[in-house]
Amino acid sequence: MRRRTFLSTLPAGAVIAGATAAVGQGATVAASPSRTPAQAAPSAYPYRGVGMGDRIMGAPFAGRSTVWGARGAVATAHPTATLIGLDTLRRGGSAIDAAIAVNAALGFLEPVANGIGGDAFGLMWDPKQRKVVGFNGSGASPRGLSLEAARGRANARGYLPSYGAVTVNVPGTIDAWWQAHQRHGKLPWKDVFAPVIELCERGEVMPQLIAFYLERNMAGFDRSAAIIEDNDNRKRVYAPDGRTPRVGEVFANPDLARTYRLIAEGGRDAFYEGPIAEAIEGYFRRIGGWMTRADLAAHRTEWVEPLTSNYRGVDVWQLGPNTQGLSTLQILNVCERFDLKGLGFQSAASIHVQAEAKRLAFEDRARWFADPAFSRTPVERLISKDYAAERAALIRMDRVMERAMPGDAPTQGDTTYFSVADADGMMVSWIQSNYRGMGSGLVPDDGNGGTLGFMFQDRGELFALTDGHPNVYAPGKRPFHTIIPGLATRDGEPWMAFGVMGGGMQPQGQAQIVINMVDYGLDPQEAGDAPRWQHEGSSEPTGEPAEGTGVLHLESGVPEATKEQLRALGWTLGPPNGGFGGYQNVMRQVNERGPWTYGAASEVRKDGLALAY
């Protein structure tokens, strides 16, 4: 997604907060949804120029310490989800049991970022096989939706719209849960869901950031109501009595509890072939969409061989296309050609190299990445060290490349990422999303006068409509996907399960985490709390071309001297824009004394929490 499109979807408060942070040097505090316009206005902002408090040790920009434990660890974007995951481990569940419980809980607790109407991807260290394994839980487009019909729904710019039935693909999450549980679950399937069903029924208190985005996303749907076939059901679920829940208020979703109960009792078949599938087909028939029960029944999660590349002694693992995981490895391969440690932490030279590496990787992403069942990506060439050397040679240290091109051989999203590890040594890196702004805007009926309590994804927006493009829309095809889990090993042993949420931010964010830890010696929490950069304006897999050299956004914590030097190199700098992602990490540490332990970290930019025991 282009920056102008992203900013148009951001709440006004977020833009104001970003502009305020650019003026002052302190942390940005977003306006609460319950504040009046006068209270949210920049002239009334009471925190200008105020930075963080001082810590007695560790990096001064770290907001808290890494959490340590010996038996298990969970890091998620919501404290209650973390507690449910930890309780699942304590009840004898595996890391996969805990991951499923966490994901189900987040579908209720954090509907702005994920839900069972979306797709899921995972990487895990399997201690029994002593290897990294991965799955691709993305769904395909409806077989009854033709390219011609999809083009008929294109927007004025010639791309698929952000919302509505034309963007809905088969949700892959439930089958991903089922397949992972069949292989690695310990607790009975039904028992995994019990605490989450109870949670949905009794409700939970709404935290700050989720309340903020829920209100703004619903307002965004209202502005786009003309292209959304049904606008009533989402309001019934997420804005009862005419408004979204405010910070500190209790929010419940009994409709989702009923859906979870059907899944708990009937397994994945309840969703893809049983009563839920029947309700979904009836809903799309009613609103004029294309999803059918046959589309759902045909879906299967794909277990895949992950890609890997070594970065200064660390093996970094990613999933291949149709995801953008290869981009993380390409960025790191290019950066490895430079002495980032010698260039200096948060220096202009270091950020310059990293951002240029991103630009080069993203041109390959736009050119090649697509569903491998329809188009072959030259992975071996793109991931090779020889290719990285050729690409690195294009980077000049005295100025920005005028134009980055793909080699020979949109994308802001709302996503949740979490990490889980158990006492047996299994480590899980899991990411799940509905994509942009909660999803398509469509919440299905249940066939009995209620709803199913979840929203369908809008991943189909990421298809191209250009003939000959690898990612061009086709019936039964999976679109290019932004969501990617990350995992790293050292000397054949697991090191960390980590990820950074946020559309096109994910590969550049993951690379920054690895660089912060490997090159600059930061611990998991410090690596996530460090100021980030984000480059926007590269070519996209939808066929959208690059916008010159793009815009390099920097968080307010980046030193002013660094910003001035980057401008001198020719970078167009943008203010903090709220798009720097959300991060979780569980790291395994081998100790000189005693057994290995886990260190867990959570994102300072989110409502989340990391716990270990």
Coordinates of C-alpha atoms in Angstrom, one line a residue:
M1 CA 0.0 0.0 0.0
R2 CA 1.2 3.5 -0.8
R3 CA 1.8 5.9 2.1
R4 CA -1.0 8.2 1.0
T5 CA -3.4 5.3 1.2
F6 CA -2.1 4.2 4.6
L7 CA -2.4 7.7 6.1
S8 CA -6.0 8.0 4.7
T9 CA -6.9 4.8 6.7
L10 CA -5.2 6.0 9.9
P11 CA -7.2 7.7 12.6
A12 CA -6.8 11.4 12.7
G13 CA -5.5 11.1 16.3
A14 CA -2.6 8.9 15.1
V15 CA -1.5 11.4 12.5
I16 CA -1.7 14.2 15.0
A17 CA 0.2 12.1 17.5
G18 CA 2.9 11.4 14.9
A19 CA 3.3 15.1 14.0
T20 CA 3.5 16.0 17.7
A21 CA 6.3 13.4 18.2
A22 CA 8.2 14.9 15.3
V23 CA 8.1 18.3 17.0
G24 CA 9.0 17.1 20.5
Q25 CA 11.6 14.5 21.5
G26 CA 9.5 12.4 23.8
A27 CA 7.3 9.4 23.4
T28 CA 4.0 9.9 21.6
V29 CA 0.8 9.3 23.7
A30 CA -2.2 8.6 21.4
A31 CA -5.4 10.4 22.3
S32 CA -8.0 8.2 24.0
P33 CA -11.1 7.6 21.9
S34 CA -13.1 9.1 24.7
R35 CA -11.3 12.5 24.6
T36 CA -12.9 15.5 23.2
P37 CA -11.5 17.1 20.0
A38 CA -10.2 20.0 22.1
Q39 CA -8.3 17.7 24.4
A40 CA -6.8 15.8 21.5
A41 CA -5.7 19.0 19.7
P42 CA -1.9 19.6 19.4
S43 CA -2.2 22.9 21.4
A44 CA -3.5 21.0 24.4
Y45 CA -0.9 18.2 24.2
P46 CA 0.7 18.2 27.7
Y47 CA 3.7 15.9 27.0
R48 CA 5.7 17.7 24.4
G49 CA 9.5 17.3 24.9
V50 CA 9.2 14.7 27.7
G51 CA 11.2 11.5 27.2
M52 CA 11.3 8.2 29.0
G53 CA 12.3 7.7 32.7
D54 CA 15.8 6.4 33.5
R55 CA 16.7 2.8 34.0
I56 CA 19.5 1.8 36.3
M57 CA 21.0 -0.6 33.8
G58 CA 20.5 -1.8 30.3
A59 CA 19.8 0.3 27.2
P60 CA 18.2 3.6 28.2
F61 CA 15.5 3.3 25.5
A62 CA 14.2 0.0 26.8
G63 CA 10.9 0.3 28.5
R64 CA 11.2 -2.8 30.6
S65 CA 13.3 -5.9 31.2
T66 CA 13.3 -9.1 29.3
V67 CA 11.2 -11.7 31.3
W68 CA 12.9 -15.0 32.2
G69 CA 11.6 -18.5 33.0
A70 CA 12.7 -22.1 32.9
R71 CA 9.5 -24.0 32.1
G72 CA 7.7 -22.0 29.4
A73 CA 7.2 -18.5 28.0
V74 CA 4.4 -16.6 26.1
A75 CA 4.5 -13.2 24.5
T76 CA 1.4 -11.8 22.9
A77 CA -0.3 -8.5 22.0
H78 CA -2.8 -8.7 24.9
P79 CA -2.2 -9.5 28.6
T80 CA -5.2 -11.8 28.9
A81 CA -4.1 -13.8 25.9
T82 CA -0.7 -14.2 27.5
L83 CA -2.2 -15.4 30.7
I84 CA -4.4 -18.0 28.8
G85 CA -1.3 -19.3 27.0
L86 CA 0.7 -19.6 30.2
D87 CA -2.2 -21.4 31.9
T88 CA -2.5 -23.8 29.0
L89 CA 1.2 -24.7 29.4
R90 CA 0.7 -25.1 33.1
R91 CA -2.2 -27.5 32.5
G92 CA 0.1 -29.8 30.6
G93 CA -0.5 -28.4 27.2
S94 CA 2.2 -28.2 24.5
A95 CA 3.4 -25.0 22.9
I96 CA 1.0 -25.7 20.1
D97 CA -1.9 -26.1 22.5
A98 CA -1.0 -22.7 24.0
A99 CA -0.6 -21.1 20.6
I100 CA -4.1 -22.2 19.5
A101 CA -5.6 -21.0 22.8
V102 CA -3.7 -17.7 22.4
N103 CA -4.8 -17.2 18.8
A104 CA -8.5 -18.0 19.6
A105 CA -8.4 -15.5 22.5
L106 CA -6.8 -12.8 20.4
G107 CA -9.6 -13.2 17.8
F108 CA -11.9 -12.0 20.5
L109 CA -9.6 -9.7 22.5
E110 CA -7.8 -8.0 19.5
P111 CA -10.4 -8.1 16.6
V112 CA -8.6 -5.1 15.0
A113 CA -5.7 -7.4 14.2
N114 CA -6.9 -11.0 13.6
G115 CA -9.6 -13.5 13.8
I116 CA -10.8 -16.8 12.4
G117 CA -11.9 -15.1 9.2
G118 CA -8.2 -14.8 8.3
D119 CA -5.1 -16.9 7.6
A120 CA -2.3 -18.2 9.7
F121 CA 1.3 -19.1 9.2
G122 CA 3.8 -20.7 11.6
L123 CA 7.4 -21.8 12.2
M124 CA 8.3 -24.0 15.0
W125 CA 11.3 -25.8 16.5
D126 CA 10.3 -29.4 16.9
P127 CA 12.6 -30.9 19.6
K128 CA 11.7 -34.5 18.6
Q129 CA 12.8 -34.0 15.0
R130 CA 15.4 -31.5 16.0
K131 CA 14.5 -29.3 13.1
V132 CA 12.5 -26.2 12.0
V133 CA 9.2 -27.0 10.5
G134 CA 6.6 -24.6 9.0
F135 CA 3.1 -24.4 7.7
N136 CA 1.2 -22.2 5.3
G137 CA -2.4 -21.7 6.4
S138 CA -3.5 -19.3 3.6
G139 CA -6.7 -19.8 1.7
A140 CA -7.5 -19.5 -1.9
S141 CA -9.9 -17.2 -3.8
P142 CA -13.4 -18.4 -4.6
R143 CA -13.6 -20.7 -7.6
G144 CA -16.7 -18.9 -8.8
L145 CA -15.1 -15.5 -9.0
S146 CA -13.5 -14.9 -12.4
L147 CA -10.7 -12.5 -13.3
E148 CA -13.2 -10.5 -15.4
A149 CA -15.6 -10.2 -12.5
A150 CA -12.8 -9.2 -10.2
R151 CA -11.7 -6.5 -12.6
G152 CA -15.3 -5.3 -12.7
R153 CA -14.9 -4.4 -9.0
A154 CA -11.6 -2.6 -9.4
N155 CA -11.3 0.9 -7.9
A156 CA -10.6 4.1 -9.9
R157 CA -6.8 3.4 -9.8
G158 CA -7.2 0.0 -11.4
Y159 CA -6.6 -2.1 -8.3
L160 CA -8.9 -4.3 -6.2
P161 CA -10.7 -2.4 -3.5
S162 CA -9.8 -2.6 0.2
Y163 CA -13.2 -4.0 1.4
G164 CA -16.1 -6.1 0.3
A165 CA -16.8 -9.6 -0.9
V166 CA -14.4 -9.4 -3.9
T167 CA -11.5 -9.3 -1.3
V168 CA -12.6 -12.4 0.7
N169 CA -10.6 -15.7 0.3
V170 CA -11.1 -18.9 2.2
P171 CA -10.1 -18.4 5.8
G172 CA -7.2 -20.8 6.6
T173 CA -6.9 -20.3 10.4
I174 CA -9.1 -23.0 11.7
D175 CA -7.5 -25.8 9.6
A176 CA -4.1 -24.5 10.6
W177 CA -5.1 -24.9 14.2
W178 CA -6.4 -28.4 13.6
Q179 CA -3.4 -29.7 11.6
A180 CA -0.9 -28.3 14.1
H181 CA -2.9 -29.8 17.0
Q182 CA -3.1 -33.2 15.2
R183 CA 0.7 -33.3 15.1
H184 CA 1.8 -31.5 18.3
G185 CA -1.2 -31.2 20.6
K186 CA -1.3 -32.7 24.1
L187 CA -4.5 -31.5 25.5
P188 CA -7.9 -32.7 24.1
W189 CA -9.0 -30.3 21.3
K190 CA -12.1 -29.3 23.1
D191 CA -10.2 -28.4 26.3
V192 CA -8.0 -26.0 24.5
F193 CA -11.1 -23.8 23.7
A194 CA -12.8 -24.0 27.1
P195 CA -11.2 -20.9 28.7
V196 CA -11.6 -18.9 25.5
I197 CA -15.3 -19.6 25.1
E198 CA -15.9 -18.6 28.7
L199 CA -13.9 -15.4 28.1
C200 CA -16.0 -14.4 25.0
E201 CA -19.2 -14.9 27.0
R202 CA -18.3 -13.0 30.2
G203 CA -16.3 -10.3 28.3
E204 CA -13.0 -8.5 28.9
V205 CA -12.0 -5.0 29.7
M206 CA -11.0 -3.0 26.6
P207 CA -7.4 -1.7 26.6
Q208 CA -6.1 1.6 25.2
L209 CA -4.7 0.8 21.8
I210 CA -7.3 -1.8 20.7
A211 CA -10.1 0.6 21.7
F212 CA -8.4 3.3 19.7
Y213 CA -8.2 1.2 16.5
L214 CA -11.6 -0.5 16.9
E215 CA -13.3 2.9 16.9
R216 CA -11.3 4.2 14.0
N217 CA -11.6 1.0 11.9
M218 CA -15.3 1.0 12.3
A219 CA -15.4 4.6 11.2
G220 CA -13.3 3.6 8.2
F221 CA -15.9 1.0 7.2
D222 CA -18.6 3.6 7.5
R223 CA -16.8 5.8 5.1
S224 CA -16.5 2.9 2.6
A225 CA -20.0 1.5 3.3
A226 CA -20.9 1.9 -0.4
I227 CA -18.5 -0.9 -1.5
I228 CA -19.3 -3.2 1.4
E229 CA -22.3 -5.5 0.7
D230 CA -23.4 -5.7 4.3
N231 CA -22.8 -3.1 7.0
D232 CA -25.2 -4.2 9.7
N233 CA -23.6 -7.3 11.1
R234 CA -20.3 -5.7 11.9
K235 CA -22.1 -3.0 13.9
R236 CA -24.1 -5.6 15.8
V237 CA -20.9 -7.3 17.0
Y238 CA -18.4 -4.5 17.4
A239 CA -20.5 -1.4 17.9
P240 CA -23.5 -2.4 19.9
D241 CA -25.8 0.5 20.9
G242 CA -24.3 2.6 18.2
R243 CA -20.6 2.8 19.3
T244 CA -17.5 0.8 20.0
P245 CA -16.5 0.0 23.6
R246 CA -14.3 2.6 25.2
V247 CA -11.1 2.2 27.3
G248 CA -11.9 0.4 30.5
E249 CA -15.4 -0.8 29.4
V250 CA -16.2 -4.5 29.3
F251 CA -16.7 -6.0 25.8
A252 CA -18.2 -9.4 25.1
N253 CA -18.8 -11.4 22.0
P254 CA -21.3 -14.3 22.7
D255 CA -21.8 -14.9 19.0
L256 CA -18.1 -15.8 18.6
A257 CA -18.4 -18.0 21.7
R258 CA -21.1 -20.0 20.0
T259 CA -19.0 -20.4 16.9
Y260 CA -16.0 -21.5 19.0
R261 CA -18.2 -24.0 20.7
L262 CA -19.2 -25.5 17.4
I263 CA -15.5 -25.8 16.4
A264 CA -14.6 -27.2 19.8
E265 CA -17.2 -29.9 19.4
G266 CA -16.9 -30.6 15.7
G267 CA -13.3 -29.9 14.9
R268 CA -12.2 -28.3 11.6
D269 CA -15.0 -30.0 9.7
A270 CA -17.6 -27.8 11.6
F271 CA -16.0 -24.8 9.9
Y272 CA -15.2 -26.1 6.4
E273 CA -18.0 -28.7 5.8
G274 CA -20.5 -28.5 8.6
P275 CA -22.9 -25.9 10.1
I276 CA -20.5 -23.0 9.9
A277 CA -19.7 -23.7 6.2
E278 CA -23.4 -23.8 5.5
A279 CA -24.0 -20.5 7.2
I280 CA -21.1 -18.9 5.3
E281 CA -22.4 -20.1 2.0
G282 CA -25.9 -18.8 2.8
Y283 CA -24.5 -15.4 3.8
F284 CA -22.6 -14.9 0.6
R285 CA -25.5 -16.0 -1.4
R286 CA -27.6 -13.4 0.4
I287 CA -25.2 -10.5 -0.1
G288 CA -24.1 -11.4 -3.6
G289 CA -20.6 -12.8 -2.9
W290 CA -18.8 -15.8 -4.3
M291 CA -17.7 -18.0 -1.4
T292 CA -19.3 -21.5 -1.3
R293 CA -19.2 -24.5 0.9
A294 CA -17.3 -26.3 -1.8
D295 CA -14.5 -23.6 -1.6
L296 CA -14.3 -24.1 2.1
A297 CA -14.3 -27.9 1.9
A298 CA -11.4 -27.9 -0.6
H299 CA -9.1 -26.0 1.7
R300 CA -6.1 -27.7 3.4
T301 CA -3.1 -26.3 5.3
E302 CA 0.2 -26.9 3.6
W303 CA 3.2 -28.1 5.6
V304 CA 6.3 -26.6 3.9
E305 CA 10.0 -26.7 4.0
P306 CA 11.2 -23.4 5.4
L307 CA 13.8 -21.2 3.7
T308 CA 17.0 -20.3 5.6
S309 CA 20.0 -18.1 5.3
N310 CA 22.9 -17.6 7.6
Y311 CA 23.6 -14.1 9.0
R312 CA 26.9 -13.8 10.8
G313 CA 26.6 -17.2 12.4
V314 CA 22.8 -17.2 13.0
D315 CA 20.5 -19.3 10.8
V316 CA 17.4 -17.2 10.1
W317 CA 14.3 -19.2 9.0
Q318 CA 11.4 -18.0 6.9
L319 CA 8.4 -19.3 4.8
G320 CA 8.7 -19.0 1.1
P321 CA 6.2 -17.5 -1.4
N322 CA 3.3 -16.8 -1.4
T323 CA 4.6 -15.0 1.7
Q324 CA 7.2 -12.2 1.8
G325 CA 9.6 -14.2 4.1
L326 CA 12.2 -14.3 1.5
S327 CA 12.5 -10.5 1.7
T328 CA 13.8 -10.7 5.3
L329 CA 16.6 -13.1 4.2
Q330 CA 17.4 -10.9 1.2
I331 CA 17.7 -7.8 3.4
L332 CA 20.0 -9.6 5.8
N333 CA 22.1 -11.1 3.0
V334 CA 22.8 -7.6 1.6
C335 CA 23.4 -6.1 5.0
E336 CA 25.9 -8.9 5.8
R337 CA 28.2 -7.4 3.1
F338 CA 28.6 -4.2 5.3
D339 CA 30.2 -3.8 8.7
L340 CA 27.1 -2.5 10.5
K341 CA 28.7 -2.8 13.9
G342 CA 31.5 -0.6 12.7
L343 CA 29.1 1.9 11.1
G344 CA 27.4 2.4 14.5
F345 CA 24.1 1.8 16.2
Q346 CA 21.3 4.2 14.9
S347 CA 23.9 5.9 12.7
A348 CA 22.9 7.4 9.4
A349 CA 25.3 5.0 7.6
S350 CA 23.8 1.9 9.2
I351 CA 20.2 2.9 8.6
H352 CA 21.1 4.0 5.0
V353 CA 22.5 0.5 4.2
Q354 CA 19.5 -1.3 5.8
A355 CA 16.9 0.9 4.0
E356 CA 18.7 0.5 0.6
A357 CA 18.8 -3.3 1.2
K358 CA 15.0 -3.2 1.8
R359 CA 14.4 -1.2 -1.4
L360 CA 16.4 -3.8 -3.4
A361 CA 14.6 -6.8 -1.8
F362 CA 11.1 -5.2 -2.3
E363 CA 11.6 -4.8 -6.0
D364 CA 12.2 -8.5 -6.2
R365 CA 9.2 -9.1 -4.0
A366 CA 7.0 -7.1 -6.4
R367 CA 8.4 -8.9 -9.5
W368 CA 8.4 -12.5 -8.4
F369 CA 6.3 -13.3 -5.2
A370 CA 3.1 -15.3 -5.8
D371 CA 1.3 -18.6 -5.2
P372 CA 3.9 -21.2 -6.2
A373 CA 1.1 -23.4 -7.5
F374 CA 0.6 -20.9 -10.3
S375 CA 4.0 -19.3 -10.7
R376 CA 7.6 -20.2 -9.9
T377 CA 9.7 -17.8 -7.9
P378 CA 13.5 -18.2 -8.5
V379 CA 14.1 -18.7 -4.8
E380 CA 17.6 -20.3 -5.1
R381 CA 18.9 -17.3 -7.1
L382 CA 17.2 -14.7 -4.9
I383 CA 18.5 -16.2 -1.6
S384 CA 22.0 -16.9 -2.8
K385 CA 25.0 -15.0 -1.3
D386 CA 26.4 -14.4 -4.8
Y387 CA 23.2 -12.6 -5.7
A388 CA 23.4 -10.6 -2.4
A389 CA 26.9 -9.5 -3.3
E390 CA 25.7 -8.2 -6.7
R391 CA 22.8 -6.3 -5.1
A392 CA 25.0 -4.9 -2.3
A393 CA 27.4 -3.5 -4.9
L394 CA 24.6 -1.2 -6.1
I395 CA 24.5 0.6 -2.8
R396 CA 26.5 3.9 -2.6
M397 CA 27.5 5.2 0.8
D398 CA 27.4 8.9 -0.4
R399 CA 23.8 9.0 -1.8
V400 CA 20.5 7.2 -2.2
M401 CA 20.0 5.1 -5.3
E402 CA 18.0 7.0 -7.8
R403 CA 16.0 3.9 -8.6
A404 CA 15.9 0.4 -7.3
M405 CA 15.1 -2.3 -9.8
P406 CA 14.4 -6.1 -9.5
G407 CA 17.3 -8.4 -10.3
D408 CA 17.4 -10.8 -13.2
A409 CA 16.5 -14.1 -12.2
P410 CA 0.4 -2.2 -0.8
T411 CA 1.1 -3.1 2.1
Q412 CA 0.2 -2.0 5.6
G413 CA -1.9 -4.5 7.5
D414 CA -3.5 -5.3 10.8
T415 CA -1.9 -8.5 12.2
T416 CA -1.2 -10.2 15.4
Y417 CA 2.0 -12.1 16.2
F418 CA 2.9 -14.2 19.2
S419 CA 5.7 -16.5 20.4
V420 CA 5.3 -19.6 22.7
A421 CA 7.7 -22.1 24.1
D422 CA 7.2 -25.1 26.4
A423 CA 9.2 -27.2 28.8
D424 CA 10.0 -29.8 26.2
G425 CA 11.9 -27.3 24.1
M426 CA 9.3 -26.7 21.4
M427 CA 9.3 -23.1 20.3
V428 CA 6.5 -21.6 18.2
S429 CA 6.5 -18.5 16.0
W430 CA 2.9 -17.8 14.9
I431 CA 1.3 -15.0 12.9
Q432 CA -2.3 -14.5 12.0
S433 CA -4.2 -11.7 10.4
N434 CA -7.4 -10.5 8.6
Y435 CA -5.2 -7.9 6.8
R436 CA -6.2 -4.2 6.5
G437 CA -8.3 -2.5 9.1
M438 CA -9.9 -5.6 10.6
G439 CA -10.7 -7.2 7.3
S440 CA -13.3 -7.0 4.6
G441 CA -16.1 -5.4 6.7
L442 CA -18.2 -8.5 6.3
V443 CA -19.4 -10.4 9.4
P444 CA -21.4 -13.5 8.4
D445 CA -24.9 -14.5 9.6
D446 CA -25.3 -17.7 11.6
G447 CA -28.6 -18.7 9.9
N448 CA -30.5 -18.3 13.2
G449 CA -31.0 -14.6 13.5
G450 CA -27.5 -13.9 14.9
T451 CA -24.0 -13.6 13.5
L452 CA -20.9 -15.9 13.7
G453 CA -19.1 -13.2 15.6
F454 CA -16.0 -12.8 13.3
M455 CA -15.1 -10.8 10.2
F456 CA -13.7 -12.2 7.0
Q457 CA -10.3 -11.2 5.8
D458 CA -9.6 -8.9 2.8
R459 CA -6.4 -10.5 1.6
G460 CA -7.7 -10.7 -1.9
E461 CA -6.9 -7.0 -2.2
L462 CA -3.3 -8.0 -2.7
F463 CA -3.9 -9.7 -6.0
A464 CA -2.7 -8.0 -9.2
L465 CA -5.1 -7.5 -12.1
T466 CA -2.4 -7.2 -14.8
D467 CA -2.1 -10.0 -17.4
G468 CA 1.1 -11.9 -17.1
H469 CA 1.9 -10.8 -13.6
P470 CA 2.8 -13.8 -11.3
N471 CA 0.4 -12.5 -8.7
V472 CA -2.5 -11.8 -11.1
Y473 CA -5.9 -12.9 -9.8
A474 CA -7.2 -16.3 -10.7
P475 CA -10.0 -18.5 -9.2
G476 CA -8.7 -20.9 -6.6
K477 CA -5.4 -19.1 -6.2
R478 CA -3.7 -17.8 -3.0
P479 CA -2.7 -14.1 -3.1
F480 CA 0.6 -12.6 -2.2
H481 CA 0.8 -12.5 1.6
T482 CA 2.5 -10.1 3.9
I483 CA 2.3 -12.0 7.2
I484 CA 5.5 -13.9 8.1
P485 CA 6.7 -15.6 11.3
G486 CA 10.4 -15.6 12.1
L487 CA 12.7 -18.2 13.8
A488 CA 16.4 -18.3 14.3
T489 CA 18.8 -21.1 15.3
R490 CA 22.5 -21.1 16.2
D491 CA 24.8 -24.1 15.7
G492 CA 21.8 -26.4 15.1
E493 CA 20.1 -25.3 18.3
P494 CA 17.0 -23.1 18.6
W495 CA 17.7 -19.5 19.5
M496 CA 14.5 -17.4 19.1
A497 CA 11.0 -17.4 17.9
F498 CA 10.2 -13.8 16.9
G499 CA 8.2 -11.6 14.6
V500 CA 7.2 -8.0 13.8
M501 CA 3.6 -7.3 12.7
G502 CA 2.5 -4.7 10.1
G503 CA 2.2 -5.4 6.4
G504 CA 5.3 -4.3 4.5
M505 CA 7.0 -3.4 7.8
Q506 CA 7.4 -7.1 8.7
P507 CA 10.6 -8.0 6.7
Q508 CA 12.3 -4.7 7.4
G509 CA 11.2 -5.0 11.1
Q510 CA 12.5 -8.5 11.4
A511 CA 15.8 -7.6 9.9
Q512 CA 16.2 -4.8 12.4
I513 CA 15.5 -7.2 15.3
V514 CA 18.2 -9.6 14.0
I515 CA 20.7 -6.8 13.4
N516 CA 20.0 -5.2 16.8
M517 CA 20.7 -8.5 18.5
V518 CA 23.6 -9.9 16.4
D519 CA 25.4 -6.7 15.4
Y520 CA 24.6 -4.4 18.3
G521 CA 24.4 -6.9 21.2
L522 CA 20.9 -5.9 22.5
D523 CA 18.8 -8.4 24.4
P524 CA 15.2 -9.3 23.2
Q525 CA 13.4 -6.5 25.0
E526 CA 16.0 -3.8 24.1
A527 CA 16.0 -5.0 20.5
G528 CA 12.3 -4.4 20.2
D529 CA 12.2 -1.1 22.1
A530 CA 15.0 0.5 20.0
P531 CA 13.8 3.2 17.6
R532 CA 12.8 1.8 14.2
W533 CA 12.9 3.0 10.6
Q534 CA 10.3 2.1 8.0
H535 CA 10.7 2.7 4.2
E536 CA 7.5 3.1 2.1
G537 CA 7.2 3.7 -1.6
S538 CA 8.6 0.5 -3.2
S539 CA 6.9 -1.3 -6.0
E540 CA 4.1 -3.7 -4.9
P541 CA 3.0 -7.2 -5.9
T542 CA -0.3 -5.7 -6.9
G543 CA 1.5 -4.2 -9.9
E544 CA 1.7 -0.7 -8.3
P545 CA 5.0 1.0 -9.3
A546 CA 7.5 2.6 -7.0
E547 CA 7.2 6.3 -6.1
G548 CA 10.7 7.6 -6.8
T549 CA 13.0 6.8 -3.8
G550 CA 10.0 6.6 -1.5
V551 CA 9.8 8.0 2.1
L552 CA 11.9 6.9 5.0
H553 CA 9.9 7.2 8.2
L554 CA 11.9 7.4 11.5
E555 CA 10.7 7.1 15.0
S556 CA 11.2 10.1 17.3
G557 CA 14.0 8.3 19.2
V558 CA 16.4 8.3 16.2
P559 CA 19.1 10.9 16.9
E560 CA 18.6 14.3 15.3
A561 CA 22.2 14.1 13.9
T562 CA 21.3 10.9 12.2
K563 CA 18.2 12.4 10.6
E564 CA 20.2 15.4 9.3
Q565 CA 22.8 13.1 7.8
L566 CA 20.2 10.9 6.1
R567 CA 18.6 14.0 4.5
A568 CA 22.1 15.0 3.2
L569 CA 22.3 11.5 1.6
G570 CA 19.1 12.3 -0.3
W571 CA 16.5 10.5 1.8
T572 CA 13.0 12.0 2.0
L573 CA 12.2 11.6 5.7
G574 CA 8.7 11.2 7.1
P575 CA 7.5 11.6 10.7
P576 CA 6.5 8.7 12.9
N577 CA 3.3 7.3 11.1
G578 CA 2.1 4.6 13.5
G579 CA 3.4 1.9 11.1
F580 CA 6.4 0.6 12.9
G581 CA 4.9 -2.8 13.7
G582 CA 4.3 -4.9 16.8
Y583 CA 6.9 -7.3 18.1
Q584 CA 7.1 -10.4 20.3
N585 CA 10.0 -12.7 21.0
V586 CA 10.9 -15.8 23.0
M587 CA 14.6 -16.5 23.1
R588 CA 16.2 -19.7 24.4
Q589 CA 19.5 -19.2 26.3
V590 CA 22.0 -21.9 27.0
N591 CA 23.5 -21.2 30.4
E592 CA 27.0 -22.0 31.8
R593 CA 25.3 -23.1 35.0
G594 CA 22.1 -25.1 35.1
P595 CA 19.6 -25.8 32.3
W596 CA 18.6 -23.6 29.4
T597 CA 16.1 -20.9 30.0
Y598 CA 13.7 -18.7 28.1
G599 CA 13.7 -14.9 27.8
A600 CA 10.5 -13.3 26.6
A601 CA 9.9 -9.8 25.2
S602 CA 6.8 -7.9 24.2
E603 CA 6.2 -4.8 22.1
V604 CA 6.3 -1.4 23.9
R605 CA 4.1 0.0 21.0
K606 CA 1.2 -2.4 21.8
D607 CA -1.0 -3.4 24.6
G608 CA 0.8 -6.7 25.0
L609 CA 2.7 -8.7 27.7
A610 CA 5.4 -11.3 27.9
L611 CA 5.4 -13.8 30.8
A612 CA 7.5 -16.8 31.6
Y613 CA 7.6 -19.3 34.5

